[in-house]
Short mmCIF file of C-alpha atoms in Angstrom, two decimals:
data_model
loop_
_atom_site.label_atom_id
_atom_site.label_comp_id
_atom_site.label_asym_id
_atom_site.label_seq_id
_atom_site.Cartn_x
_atom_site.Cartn_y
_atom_site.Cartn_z
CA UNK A 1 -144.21 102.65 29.24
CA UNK A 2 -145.28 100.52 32.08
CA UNK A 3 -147.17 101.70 35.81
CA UNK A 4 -147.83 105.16 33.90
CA UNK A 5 -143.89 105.71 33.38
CA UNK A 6 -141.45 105.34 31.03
CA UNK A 7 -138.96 102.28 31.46
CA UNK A 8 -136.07 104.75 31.20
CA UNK A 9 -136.61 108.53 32.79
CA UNK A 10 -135.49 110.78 35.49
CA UNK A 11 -131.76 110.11 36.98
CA UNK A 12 -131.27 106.98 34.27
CA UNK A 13 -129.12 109.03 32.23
CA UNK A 14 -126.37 109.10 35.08
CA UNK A 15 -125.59 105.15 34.40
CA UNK A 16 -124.71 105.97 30.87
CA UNK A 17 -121.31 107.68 30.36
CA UNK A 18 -120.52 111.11 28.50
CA UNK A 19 -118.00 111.22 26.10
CA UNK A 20 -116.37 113.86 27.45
CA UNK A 21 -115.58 112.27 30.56
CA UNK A 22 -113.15 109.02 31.24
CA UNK A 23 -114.20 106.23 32.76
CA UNK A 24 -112.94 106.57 36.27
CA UNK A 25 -113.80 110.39 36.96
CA UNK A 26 -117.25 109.36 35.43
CA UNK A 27 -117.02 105.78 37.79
CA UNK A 28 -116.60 107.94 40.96
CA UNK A 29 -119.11 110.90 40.43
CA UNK A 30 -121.59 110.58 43.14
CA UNK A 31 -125.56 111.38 42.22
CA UNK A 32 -127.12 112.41 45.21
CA UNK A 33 -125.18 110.90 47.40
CA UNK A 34 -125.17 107.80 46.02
CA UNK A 35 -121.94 106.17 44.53
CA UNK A 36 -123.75 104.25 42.02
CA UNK A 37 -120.59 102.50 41.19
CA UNK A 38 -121.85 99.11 40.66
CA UNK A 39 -124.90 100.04 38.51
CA UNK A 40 -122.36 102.34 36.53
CA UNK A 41 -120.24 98.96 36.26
CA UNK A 42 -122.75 96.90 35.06
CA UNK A 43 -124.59 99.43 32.68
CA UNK A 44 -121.18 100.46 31.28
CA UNK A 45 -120.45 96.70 30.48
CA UNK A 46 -124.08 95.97 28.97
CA UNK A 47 -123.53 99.45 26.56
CA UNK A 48 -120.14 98.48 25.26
CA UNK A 49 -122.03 94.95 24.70
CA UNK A 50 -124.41 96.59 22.51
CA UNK A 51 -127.28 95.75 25.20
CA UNK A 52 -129.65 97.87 26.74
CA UNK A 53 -128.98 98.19 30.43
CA UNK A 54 -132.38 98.43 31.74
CA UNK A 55 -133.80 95.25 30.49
CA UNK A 56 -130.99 93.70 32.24
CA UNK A 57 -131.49 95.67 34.86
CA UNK A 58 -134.86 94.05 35.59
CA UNK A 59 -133.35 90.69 35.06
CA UNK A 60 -130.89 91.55 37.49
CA UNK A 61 -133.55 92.43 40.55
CA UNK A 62 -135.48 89.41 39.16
CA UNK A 63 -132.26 87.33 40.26
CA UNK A 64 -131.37 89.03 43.03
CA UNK A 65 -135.03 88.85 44.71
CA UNK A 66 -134.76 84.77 44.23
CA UNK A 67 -131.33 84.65 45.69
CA UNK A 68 -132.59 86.32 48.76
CA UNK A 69 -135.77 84.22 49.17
CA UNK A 70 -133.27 81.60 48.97
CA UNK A 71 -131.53 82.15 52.04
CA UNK A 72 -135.21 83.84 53.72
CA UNK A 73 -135.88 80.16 53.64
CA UNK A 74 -132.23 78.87 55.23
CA UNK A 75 -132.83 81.43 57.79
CA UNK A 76 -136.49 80.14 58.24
CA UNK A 77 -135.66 76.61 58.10
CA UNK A 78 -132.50 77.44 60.97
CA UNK A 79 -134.58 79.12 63.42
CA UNK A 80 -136.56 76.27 64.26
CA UNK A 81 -136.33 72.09 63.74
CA UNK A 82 -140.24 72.25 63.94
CA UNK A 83 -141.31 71.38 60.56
CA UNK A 84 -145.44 72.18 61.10
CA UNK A 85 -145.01 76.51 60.05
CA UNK A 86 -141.82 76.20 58.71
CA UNK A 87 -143.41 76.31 55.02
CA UNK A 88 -146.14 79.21 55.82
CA UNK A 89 -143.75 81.19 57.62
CA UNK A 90 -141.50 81.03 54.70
CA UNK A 91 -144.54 81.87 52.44
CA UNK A 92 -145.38 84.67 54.24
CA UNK A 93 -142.29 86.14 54.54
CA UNK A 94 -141.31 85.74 50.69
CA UNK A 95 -144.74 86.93 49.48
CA UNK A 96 -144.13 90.27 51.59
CA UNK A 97 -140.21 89.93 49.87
CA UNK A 98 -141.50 89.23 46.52
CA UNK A 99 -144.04 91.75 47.31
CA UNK A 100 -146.06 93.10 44.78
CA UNK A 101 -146.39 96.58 46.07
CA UNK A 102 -143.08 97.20 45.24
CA UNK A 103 -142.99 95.19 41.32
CA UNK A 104 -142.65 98.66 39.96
CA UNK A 105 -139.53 99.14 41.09
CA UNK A 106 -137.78 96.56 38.95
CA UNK A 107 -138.57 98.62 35.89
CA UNK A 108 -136.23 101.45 37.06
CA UNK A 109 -132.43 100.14 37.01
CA UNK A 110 -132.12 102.95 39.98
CA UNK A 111 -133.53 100.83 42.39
CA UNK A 112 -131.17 97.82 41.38
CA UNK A 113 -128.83 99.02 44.70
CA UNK A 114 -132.20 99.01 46.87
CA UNK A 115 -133.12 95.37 45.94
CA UNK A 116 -129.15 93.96 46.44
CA UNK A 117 -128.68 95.95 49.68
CA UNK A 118 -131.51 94.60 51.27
CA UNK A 119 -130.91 91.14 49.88
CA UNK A 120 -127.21 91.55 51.92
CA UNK A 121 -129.55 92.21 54.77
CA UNK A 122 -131.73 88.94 54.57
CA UNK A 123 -128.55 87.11 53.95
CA UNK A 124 -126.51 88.59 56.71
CA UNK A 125 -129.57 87.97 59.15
CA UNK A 126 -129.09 84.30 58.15
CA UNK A 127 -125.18 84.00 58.88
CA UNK A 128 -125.67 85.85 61.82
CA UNK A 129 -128.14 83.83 63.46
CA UNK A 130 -126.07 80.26 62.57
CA UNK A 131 -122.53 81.13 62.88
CA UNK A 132 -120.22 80.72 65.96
CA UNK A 133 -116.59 80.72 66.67
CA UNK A 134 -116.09 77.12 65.86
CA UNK A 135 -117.88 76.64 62.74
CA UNK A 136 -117.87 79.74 60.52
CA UNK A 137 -116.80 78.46 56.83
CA UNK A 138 -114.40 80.94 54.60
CA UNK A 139 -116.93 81.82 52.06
CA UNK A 140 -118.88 83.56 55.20
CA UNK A 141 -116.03 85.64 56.32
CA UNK A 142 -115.55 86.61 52.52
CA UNK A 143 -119.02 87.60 52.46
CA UNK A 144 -118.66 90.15 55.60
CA UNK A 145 -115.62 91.48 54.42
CA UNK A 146 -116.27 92.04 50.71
CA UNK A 147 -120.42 92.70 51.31
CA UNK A 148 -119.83 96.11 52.95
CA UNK A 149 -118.12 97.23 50.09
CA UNK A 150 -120.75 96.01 47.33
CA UNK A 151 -123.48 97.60 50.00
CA UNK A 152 -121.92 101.07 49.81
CA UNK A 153 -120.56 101.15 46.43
CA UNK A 154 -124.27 100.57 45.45
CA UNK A 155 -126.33 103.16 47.14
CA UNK A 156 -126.51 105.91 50.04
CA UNK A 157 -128.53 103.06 51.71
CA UNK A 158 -125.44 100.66 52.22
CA UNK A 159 -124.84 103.16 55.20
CA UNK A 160 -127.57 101.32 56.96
CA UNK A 161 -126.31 97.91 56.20
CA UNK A 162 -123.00 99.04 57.75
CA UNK A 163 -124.93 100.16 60.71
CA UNK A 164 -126.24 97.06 61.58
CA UNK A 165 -122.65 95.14 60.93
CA UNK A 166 -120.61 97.32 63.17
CA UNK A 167 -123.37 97.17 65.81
CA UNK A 168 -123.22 93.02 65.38
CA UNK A 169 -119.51 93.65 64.95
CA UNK A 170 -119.58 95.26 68.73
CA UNK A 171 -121.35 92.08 70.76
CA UNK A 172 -119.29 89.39 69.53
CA UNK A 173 -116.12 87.84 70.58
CA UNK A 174 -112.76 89.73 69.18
CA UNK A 175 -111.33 86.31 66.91
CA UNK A 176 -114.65 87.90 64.78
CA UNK A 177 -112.41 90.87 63.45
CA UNK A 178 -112.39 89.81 60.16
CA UNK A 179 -116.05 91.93 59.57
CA UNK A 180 -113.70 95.05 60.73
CA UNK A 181 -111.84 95.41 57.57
CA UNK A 182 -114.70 95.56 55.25
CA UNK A 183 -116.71 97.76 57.44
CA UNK A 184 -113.61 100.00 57.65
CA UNK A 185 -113.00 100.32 54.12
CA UNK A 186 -116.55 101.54 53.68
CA UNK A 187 -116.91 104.12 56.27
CA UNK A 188 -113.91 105.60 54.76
CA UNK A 189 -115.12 105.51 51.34
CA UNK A 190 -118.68 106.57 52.66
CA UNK A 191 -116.90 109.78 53.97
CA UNK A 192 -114.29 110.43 51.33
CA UNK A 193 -117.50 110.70 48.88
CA UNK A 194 -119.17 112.64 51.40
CA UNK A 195 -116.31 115.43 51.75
CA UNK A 196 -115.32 115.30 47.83
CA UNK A 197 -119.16 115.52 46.79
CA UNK A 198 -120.94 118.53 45.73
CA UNK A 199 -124.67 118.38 48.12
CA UNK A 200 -127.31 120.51 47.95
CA UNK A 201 -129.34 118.24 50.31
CA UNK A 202 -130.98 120.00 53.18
CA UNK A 203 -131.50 117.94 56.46
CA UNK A 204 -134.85 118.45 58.31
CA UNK A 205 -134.50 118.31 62.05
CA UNK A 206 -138.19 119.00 62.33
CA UNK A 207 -139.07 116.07 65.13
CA UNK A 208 -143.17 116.39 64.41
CA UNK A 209 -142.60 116.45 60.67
CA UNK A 210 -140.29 113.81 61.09
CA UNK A 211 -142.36 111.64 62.98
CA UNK A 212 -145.24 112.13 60.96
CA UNK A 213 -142.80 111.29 57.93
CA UNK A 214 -142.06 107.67 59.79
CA UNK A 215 -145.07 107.37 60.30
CA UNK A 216 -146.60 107.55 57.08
CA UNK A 217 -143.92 105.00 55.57
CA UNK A 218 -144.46 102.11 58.45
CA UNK A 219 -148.29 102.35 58.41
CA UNK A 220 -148.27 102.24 54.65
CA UNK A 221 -146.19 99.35 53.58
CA UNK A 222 -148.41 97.21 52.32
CA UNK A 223 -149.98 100.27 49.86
CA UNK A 224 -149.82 99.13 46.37
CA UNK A 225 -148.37 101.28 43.90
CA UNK A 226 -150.93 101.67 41.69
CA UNK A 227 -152.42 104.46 44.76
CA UNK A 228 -148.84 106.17 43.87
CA UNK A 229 -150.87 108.12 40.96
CA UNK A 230 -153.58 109.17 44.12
CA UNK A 231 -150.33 109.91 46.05
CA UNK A 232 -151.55 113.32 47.65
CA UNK A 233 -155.27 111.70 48.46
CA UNK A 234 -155.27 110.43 51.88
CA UNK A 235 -158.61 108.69 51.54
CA UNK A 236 -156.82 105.91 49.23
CA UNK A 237 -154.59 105.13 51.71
CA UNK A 238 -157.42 104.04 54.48
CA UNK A 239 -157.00 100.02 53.63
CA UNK A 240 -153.21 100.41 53.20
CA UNK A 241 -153.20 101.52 56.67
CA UNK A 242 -155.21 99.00 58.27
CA UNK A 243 -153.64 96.28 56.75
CA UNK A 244 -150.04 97.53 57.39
CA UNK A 245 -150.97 98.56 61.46
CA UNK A 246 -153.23 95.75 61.96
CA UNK A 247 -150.69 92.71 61.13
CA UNK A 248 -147.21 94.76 62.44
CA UNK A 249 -149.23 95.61 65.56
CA UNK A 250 -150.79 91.95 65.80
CA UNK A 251 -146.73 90.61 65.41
CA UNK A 252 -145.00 93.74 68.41
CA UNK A 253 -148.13 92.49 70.68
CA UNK A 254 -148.04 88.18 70.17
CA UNK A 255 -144.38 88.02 70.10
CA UNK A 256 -143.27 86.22 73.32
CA UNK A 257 -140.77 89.15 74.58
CA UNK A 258 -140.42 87.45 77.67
CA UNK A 259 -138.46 84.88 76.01
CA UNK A 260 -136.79 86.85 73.47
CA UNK A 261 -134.99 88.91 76.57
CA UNK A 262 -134.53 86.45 79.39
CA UNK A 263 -133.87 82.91 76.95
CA UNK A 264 -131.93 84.29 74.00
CA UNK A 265 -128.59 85.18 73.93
CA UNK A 266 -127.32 88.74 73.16
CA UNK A 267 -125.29 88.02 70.26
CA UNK A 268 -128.55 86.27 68.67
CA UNK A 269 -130.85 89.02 69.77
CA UNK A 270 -129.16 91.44 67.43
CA UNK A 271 -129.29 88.91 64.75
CA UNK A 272 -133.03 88.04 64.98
CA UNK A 273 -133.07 91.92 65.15
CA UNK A 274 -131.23 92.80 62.05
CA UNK A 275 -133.69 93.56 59.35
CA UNK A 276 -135.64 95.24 61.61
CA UNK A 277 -132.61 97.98 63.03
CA UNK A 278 -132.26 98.23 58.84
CA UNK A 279 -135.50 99.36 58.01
CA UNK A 280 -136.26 101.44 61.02
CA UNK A 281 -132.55 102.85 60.36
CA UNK A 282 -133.58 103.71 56.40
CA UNK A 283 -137.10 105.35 58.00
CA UNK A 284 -135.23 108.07 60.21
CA UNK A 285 -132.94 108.53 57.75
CA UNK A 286 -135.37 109.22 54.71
CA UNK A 287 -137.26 111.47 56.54
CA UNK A 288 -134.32 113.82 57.40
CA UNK A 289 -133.76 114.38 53.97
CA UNK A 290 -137.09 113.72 52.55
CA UNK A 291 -139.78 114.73 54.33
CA UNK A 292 -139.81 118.56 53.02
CA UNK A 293 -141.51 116.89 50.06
CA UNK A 294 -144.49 116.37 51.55
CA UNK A 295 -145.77 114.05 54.07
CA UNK A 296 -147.60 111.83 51.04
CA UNK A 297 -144.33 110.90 49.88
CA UNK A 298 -143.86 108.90 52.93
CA UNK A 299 -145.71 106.60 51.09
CA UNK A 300 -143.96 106.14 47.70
CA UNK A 301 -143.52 102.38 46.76
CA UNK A 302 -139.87 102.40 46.34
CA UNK A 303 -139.02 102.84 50.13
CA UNK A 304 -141.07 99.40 50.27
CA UNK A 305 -138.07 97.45 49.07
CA UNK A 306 -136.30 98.41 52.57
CA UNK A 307 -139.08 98.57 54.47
CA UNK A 308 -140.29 95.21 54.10
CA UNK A 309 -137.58 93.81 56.03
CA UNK A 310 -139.36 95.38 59.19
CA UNK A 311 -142.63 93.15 58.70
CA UNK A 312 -140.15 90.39 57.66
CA UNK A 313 -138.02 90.92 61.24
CA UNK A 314 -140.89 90.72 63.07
CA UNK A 315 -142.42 87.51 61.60
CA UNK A 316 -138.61 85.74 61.81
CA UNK A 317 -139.00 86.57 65.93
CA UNK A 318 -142.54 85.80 66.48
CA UNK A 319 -141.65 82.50 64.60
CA UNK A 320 -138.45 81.91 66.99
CA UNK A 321 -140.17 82.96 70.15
CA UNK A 322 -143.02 81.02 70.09
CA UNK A 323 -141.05 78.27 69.10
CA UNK A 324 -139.25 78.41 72.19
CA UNK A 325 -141.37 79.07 74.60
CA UNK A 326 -142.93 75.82 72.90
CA UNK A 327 -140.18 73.48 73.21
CA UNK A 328 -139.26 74.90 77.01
CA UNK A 329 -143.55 73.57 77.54
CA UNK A 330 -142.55 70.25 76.15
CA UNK A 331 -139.41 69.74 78.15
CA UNK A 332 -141.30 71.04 81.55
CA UNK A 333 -144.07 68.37 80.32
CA UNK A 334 -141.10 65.77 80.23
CA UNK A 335 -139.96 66.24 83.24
CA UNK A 336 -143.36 66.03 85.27
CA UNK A 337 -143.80 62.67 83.62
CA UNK A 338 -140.24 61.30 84.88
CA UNK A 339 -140.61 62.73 88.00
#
């Protein structure tokens, strides 16, 4: 037992395969609208190897976390040449990536898919920002064709990584068709598992509950999970809230959005803006089908992993603004002296 659960409980069982059932109608069962394939993969592999899949599991996320904070500090370390915040920044941003309001969450091999699809987020963000049409290696195109697939093979919320590629996808120059065939491939898996999947899910199109939903997960991403066992007791979330709304609204308001719009390019715009379309995406969508659970669960520490990205976003274009606007200063400077 660890955070007042057991290590393996709830939907676990569904990575472990009956008897009665063969591999590939077993491999292709959707659980709640998730695939699950590559968990399946990977836990079916560990059983046959006599391992236990969750402890792996949590090795796994372990890995995955550090191969994302890899490239959080590429993408850091591209979006400016100024080398005074480029170390804070990148400490800021990893400690809200390595967060640890959402350590919990590598004890339950469920959230594996959460922790990888967001990881393809950070890493697209970075290829996104640095790529153009002259320079754009083979392993990158690999990555946008084959990434799609991993991101909805994994988990229901690969839809919103697929989201933000085809929107990309739409802004850039047609010689970047490559991305197409991956993001093709998905949406039709995406809907064959939708049609061929038995749902008992119930949308909410309630726009105040919904709202209120949203609104409980962004003002409470920064609530650590230990307040999960006060989940229902809104007077434990008072500090979680501050801290959330005070440094997201202190970011929205001292970003310089004059140069974001009028000095950056559209094609990077919706790469700066990347992690933050994916976790505002996962918000609406969560609260369609969530938020008839009750408005506290808004606030559960596994919809951190996604979330996180928005804080993250926001930092990455504060960072790149203000560098800007910056550097245009020192080049007006330059040219009052020579003139």
């Amino acid at each position: 037992n660890s955070f007042n659960k057991a290590i393996i409980y709830e939907d676990s069982f569904v990575l472990l395969k009956p008897p009665e059932l063969n591999f590939f109608n077993w491999f292709l069962i959707p659980h709640n609208g998730h695939l699950m394939a590559i968990s399946k993969f990977l836990s079916y592999v560990l059983t046959n190897l006599n391992l236990y899949p969750t402890s792996y599991f949590i090795s796994f996320g372990i890995l995955i976390i550090f191969l994302a904070s890899f490239f959080l500090w590429k993408l850091v370390n591209f979006v400016s040449q100024n080398n005074n915040n480029k170390i804070n920044i990148f400490l800021i941003c990893s400690y809200f990536w390595i967060s640890p309001w959402h350590w919990e969450n590598l004890i339950w091999e469920f959230q594996f898919p959460w922790f990888l699809v967001a990881s393809l987020v950070i890493i697209s963000t970075f290829i996104l920002i640095k790529n153009n049409s002259k320079d754009f290696k083979f392993i990158e195109k690999l990555f946008f064709v084959i990434s799609p697939l991993i991101a909805i093979t994994s988990t229901g919320v690969g839809i919103c990584y697929l989201n933000c590629l085809i929107l990309n996808y739409f802004i850039r120059k047609r010689e970047k068709s490559f991305p197409l065939i991956g993001i093709i491939l998905s949406y039709s898996l995406f809907i064959f598992v939708r049609l061929t999947a038995e749902s008992n899910s119930i949308l909410n199109f309630n726009l105040l509950t919904n709202l209120k939903y949203i609104s409980v997960m962004l003002a409470t991403i920064f609530k650590a999970p230990i307040s999960a066992n006060n989940s229902s007791s809104f007077i434990h979330w008072i500090i979680p809230i501050f801290s959330s709304l005070l440094i997201q609204l202190f970011l929205v308001v001292n970003i310089n959005w004059k140069i974001f719009f009028k000095n950056t390019s559209l094609i990077k715009k919706f790469a700066l803006l990347n992690p933050i379309i994916f976790s505002l995406q996962f918000a609406i969508i969560t609260s369609l089908s969530r938020s008839d659970y009750g408005i506290h669960q808004g606030a559960v520490s596994r919809y951190l992993i996604c979330l996180v990205l928005l804080p993250i976003g926001l930092i990455i274009i504060f960072y790149y603004t203000n560098n800007i606007h910056e550097k245009i200063l020192i080049d007006k400077k330059f040219t009052f002296k020579n003139r």
